[in-house]
Amino acid sequence: MLNLNDIMETITMIQEEDLDIRTITMGISLLDCADTDIDKSCEKVYNKIYSRAKDLVAVGETISKKYGIPIVNKRVAVTPISMLVAVSGGDPVKYAVTLDRVANDIGVNFIGGFSALVHKGFSAGDAELIGAIPRALAVTEHVCSSVNVGSTKAGINMDAVALMGRIVRETAKLTQDRQCIGAAKLVVFCNAPEDNPFMAGAFHGVGEPDCVLNVGVSGPGVVRAALAKASKDATMDEIAELIKKTAFKITRMGQLVGTEAAQMLNVPFGIIDLSLAPTPAIGDSVAYILEEIGLEKCGTHGTTAALAMLNDAVKKGGVMASSSVGGLSGAFIPVSEDAGMIAAARAGALSIEKLEAMTAVCSVGLDMIVIPGDTPATTISAIIADEAAIGMVNSKTTAVRVIPAIGVEEGKELEFGGLLGAGPVMKVRKESSATMISRGGRIPAPIQSLKN
Amino acid sequence: MKAVVTVIGNDMVGILAKVSCALADKNANVIEMTQSVLDGYFAMIVVINIEEMTCTIDELQTYIKSVVEGLEVHVMHENIFNSMHRI
């Protein structure tokens, strides 16, 4: 028997509180597309992605209409392209152009997997791919790139960290005329998950099946609204309980959509990613949840504790609602994509140092942060190293997606538009980290990696 | 298979009649209906059987919207409510 209140609650969540399925992402293995001739390899890549994902957008829209729930993004993640480059050689940008073309033809808004995994060292194809990232992101529109530079098991590849500092800068520089957007599509990971449906860090890991459908849910607005209705005297454990219940409902909806989409596309259902992913829409903000809990501004003292509780409660609620949880699963804190974070950064309440502390207790890391255009590559590398260290030691995923605002005057902002939002330039430390970064080598895996 | 139709907005004469006719037009059998008016604000929830319906869920939504202009109309498959509110 359907309950009147339940029906109204669902409709309010969708209509007024921005509840949506953030993304259905099809993971496609390209291992069988490798060919020693790069042009043949590209042709196979195009054909495989097209044949598997051609109905993805249509299926997403059909389900969206059936349940009245928006499915905001339909995306594709592929095997790290460095593995194909290892076989074919040649200019990796050709693969990026192929991915962009097929993304256009099937109608997805992002395609992830222009990636390399170099946490322990570079193998064939890795250095070539990383070197090509700035050009690849400059000449394509839909392609996203990621590089894994560290893991709890392997430590941190400091040569790769040094290299990525330069690559991030160069990527921003080559797209200087378009708000440095290239850097917004490039993520540097530690402990990158192989089944993440969210961009820009999605790729299809080698341990995954040939083709799989992963789902990312959203719903910061719903959580905030639930907290707004709670009594101001509610204790923190009562608040955590409320978040759990809300996360459960959100996740159940994701599970329904994911299984149905996978069935219609005739591919196995992979995972549901339990993330609270904000959008620039007013109200759909993780920062506002923290403020609803009782902070004057996100970024002030207490933010890390509130975020830790939020992140944990989301997981506890979500994990029972789904048969298979994976990906990043936690609260996201991308500055430019979150109206509350943008406001806090503009007001000076939120600093990079505070964000770094927050990344130790929530999913992902320093995300969508605009930094001054004159930030040296070595400083970007040092930011990456700090973040990777947090991930490595805490056995969690961390990432860096910073956008050097090259050619933008101080005090101005970068406007990416759409889901990527806009962000004020945030201050970074002026003191140099160049000597440490120039050492290179590897930070050995921490003692907690020895679990066997 | 069932779907849930909700119609919300300012009260006026004939909403119930128009929505019922629209449902009949599309061969959607009404299983349950609840309706209330509070401070001039109309809210109606209708559970329908869609097995022999002659159009899709979103077509039905567009059709009902066209007969009761200015009101908020949603038609959603029952599974979404069952999965969100039942274990």
JSON list of C-alpha atoms in Angstrom, two decimals, chain B residues 7-66:
[
{"chain": "B", "resi": 7, "resn": "VAL", "atom": "CA", "xyz": [-2.07, 17.00, -9.03]},
{"chain": "B", "resi": 8, "resn": "ILE", "atom": "CA", "xyz": [-1.28, 20.01, -6.86]},
{"chain": "B", "resi": 9, "resn": "GLY", "atom": "CA", "xyz": [-2.17, 23.69, -7.12]},
{"chain": "B", "resi": 10, "resn": "ASN", "atom": "CA", "xyz": [-4.87, 26.33, -6.65]},
{"chain": "B", "resi": 11, "resn": "ASP", "atom": "CA", "xyz": [-8.35, 24.89, -6.28]},
{"chain": "B", "resi": 12, "resn": "MET", "atom": "CA", "xyz": [-10.96, 25.44, -8.99]},
{"chain": "B", "resi": 13, "resn": "VAL", "atom": "CA", "xyz": [-14.11, 23.80, -10.26]},
{"chain": "B", "resi": 14, "resn": "GLY", "atom": "CA", "xyz": [-13.76, 20.58, -12.24]},
{"chain": "B", "resi": 15, "resn": "ILE", "atom": "CA", "xyz": [-10.19, 19.43, -11.57]},
{"chain": "B", "resi": 16, "resn": "LEU", "atom": "CA", "xyz": [-11.33, 16.01, -10.44]},
{"chain": "B", "resi": 17, "resn": "ALA", "atom": "CA", "xyz": [-13.64, 15.63, -13.43]},
{"chain": "B", "resi": 18, "resn": "LYS", "atom": "CA", "xyz": [-11.00, 16.68, -15.93]},
{"chain": "B", "resi": 19, "resn": "VAL", "atom": "CA", "xyz": [-8.30, 14.41, -14.50]},
{"chain": "B", "resi": 20, "resn": "SER", "atom": "CA", "xyz": [-10.71, 11.45, -14.31]},
{"chain": "B", "resi": 21, "resn": "CYS", "atom": "CA", "xyz": [-11.74, 11.96, -17.93]},
{"chain": "B", "resi": 22, "resn": "ALA", "atom": "CA", "xyz": [-8.11, 12.18, -18.99]},
{"chain": "B", "resi": 23, "resn": "LEU", "atom": "CA", "xyz": [-7.36, 8.91, -17.21]},
{"chain": "B", "resi": 24, "resn": "ALA", "atom": "CA", "xyz": [-10.37, 7.24, -18.82]},
{"chain": "B", "resi": 25, "resn": "ASP", "atom": "CA", "xyz": [-9.31, 8.54, -22.25]},
{"chain": "B", "resi": 26, "resn": "LYS", "atom": "CA", "xyz": [-6.04, 6.70, -21.91]},
{"chain": "B", "resi": 27, "resn": "ASN", "atom": "CA", "xyz": [-7.61, 3.56, -20.45]},
{"chain": "B", "resi": 28, "resn": "ALA", "atom": "CA", "xyz": [-5.89, 3.95, -17.08]},
{"chain": "B", "resi": 29, "resn": "ASN", "atom": "CA", "xyz": [-7.98, 2.27, -14.39]},
{"chain": "B", "resi": 30, "resn": "VAL", "atom": "CA", "xyz": [-8.25, 4.16, -11.09]},
{"chain": "B", "resi": 31, "resn": "ILE", "atom": "CA", "xyz": [-7.47, 1.92, -8.11]},
{"chain": "B", "resi": 32, "resn": "GLU", "atom": "CA", "xyz": [-7.36, 4.46, -5.32]},
{"chain": "B", "resi": 33, "resn": "MET", "atom": "CA", "xyz": [-7.91, 8.16, -4.98]},
{"chain": "B", "resi": 34, "resn": "THR", "atom": "CA", "xyz": [-7.39, 10.67, -2.21]},
{"chain": "B", "resi": 35, "resn": "GLN", "atom": "CA", "xyz": [-8.03, 14.37, -2.47]},
{"chain": "B", "resi": 36, "resn": "SER", "atom": "CA", "xyz": [-8.07, 17.33, -0.12]},
{"chain": "B", "resi": 37, "resn": "VAL", "atom": "CA", "xyz": [-8.39, 21.10, -0.23]},
{"chain": "B", "resi": 38, "resn": "LEU", "atom": "CA", "xyz": [-6.58, 23.10, 2.40]},
{"chain": "B", "resi": 39, "resn": "ASP", "atom": "CA", "xyz": [-6.72, 26.91, 2.37]},
{"chain": "B", "resi": 40, "resn": "GLY", "atom": "CA", "xyz": [-7.72, 26.86, -1.27]},
{"chain": "B", "resi": 41, "resn": "TYR", "atom": "CA", "xyz": [-4.83, 24.60, -2.13]},
{"chain": "B", "resi": 42, "resn": "PHE", "atom": "CA", "xyz": [-5.83, 21.48, -4.00]},
{"chain": "B", "resi": 43, "resn": "ALA", "atom": "CA", "xyz": [-3.92, 18.20, -3.65]},
{"chain": "B", "resi": 44, "resn": "MET", "atom": "CA", "xyz": [-4.90, 14.93, -5.25]},
{"chain": "B", "resi": 45, "resn": "ILE", "atom": "CA", "xyz": [-3.16, 11.60, -5.43]},
{"chain": "B", "resi": 46, "resn": "VAL", "atom": "CA", "xyz": [-4.49, 8.89, -7.72]},
{"chain": "B", "resi": 47, "resn": "VAL", "atom": "CA", "xyz": [-3.10, 5.37, -7.95]},
{"chain": "B", "resi": 48, "resn": "ILE", "atom": "CA", "xyz": [-3.80, 3.88, -11.36]},
{"chain": "B", "resi": 49, "resn": "ASN", "atom": "CA", "xyz": [-3.32, 0.56, -13.06]},
{"chain": "B", "resi": 50, "resn": "ILE", "atom": "CA", "xyz": [-1.23, 1.14, -16.18]},
{"chain": "B", "resi": 51, "resn": "GLU", "atom": "CA", "xyz": [-1.19, -2.36, -17.60]},
{"chain": "B", "resi": 52, "resn": "GLU", "atom": "CA", "xyz": [-3.77, -1.60, -20.25]},
{"chain": "B", "resi": 53, "resn": "MET", "atom": "CA", "xyz": [-3.03, 2.08, -20.59]},
{"chain": "B", "resi": 54, "resn": "THR", "atom": "CA", "xyz": [-2.85, 3.25, -24.20]},
{"chain": "B", "resi": 55, "resn": "CYS", "atom": "CA", "xyz": [0.06, 5.66, -23.75]},
{"chain": "B", "resi": 56, "resn": "THR", "atom": "CA", "xyz": [3.36, 5.91, -21.85]},
{"chain": "B", "resi": 57, "resn": "ILE", "atom": "CA", "xyz": [3.76, 7.42, -18.39]},
{"chain": "B", "resi": 58, "resn": "ASP", "atom": "CA", "xyz": [5.27, 10.66, -19.67]},
{"chain": "B", "resi": 59, "resn": "GLU", "atom": "CA", "xyz": [2.64, 10.99, -22.39]},
{"chain": "B", "resi": 60, "resn": "LEU", "atom": "CA", "xyz": [-0.05, 10.67, -19.73]},
{"chain": "B", "resi": 61, "resn": "GLN", "atom": "CA", "xyz": [1.65, 13.39, -17.69]},
{"chain": "B", "resi": 62, "resn": "THR", "atom": "CA", "xyz": [1.73, 15.75, -20.67]},
{"chain": "B", "resi": 63, "resn": "TYR", "atom": "CA", "xyz": [-1.91, 14.95, -21.46]},
{"chain": "B", "resi": 64, "resn": "ILE", "atom": "CA", "xyz": [-3.16, 15.62, -17.91]},
{"chain": "B", "resi": 65, "resn": "LYS", "atom": "CA", "xyz": [-1.12, 18.82, -17.77]},
{"chain": "B", "resi": 66, "resn": "SER", "atom": "CA", "xyz": [-2.84, 20.00, -20.93]}
]
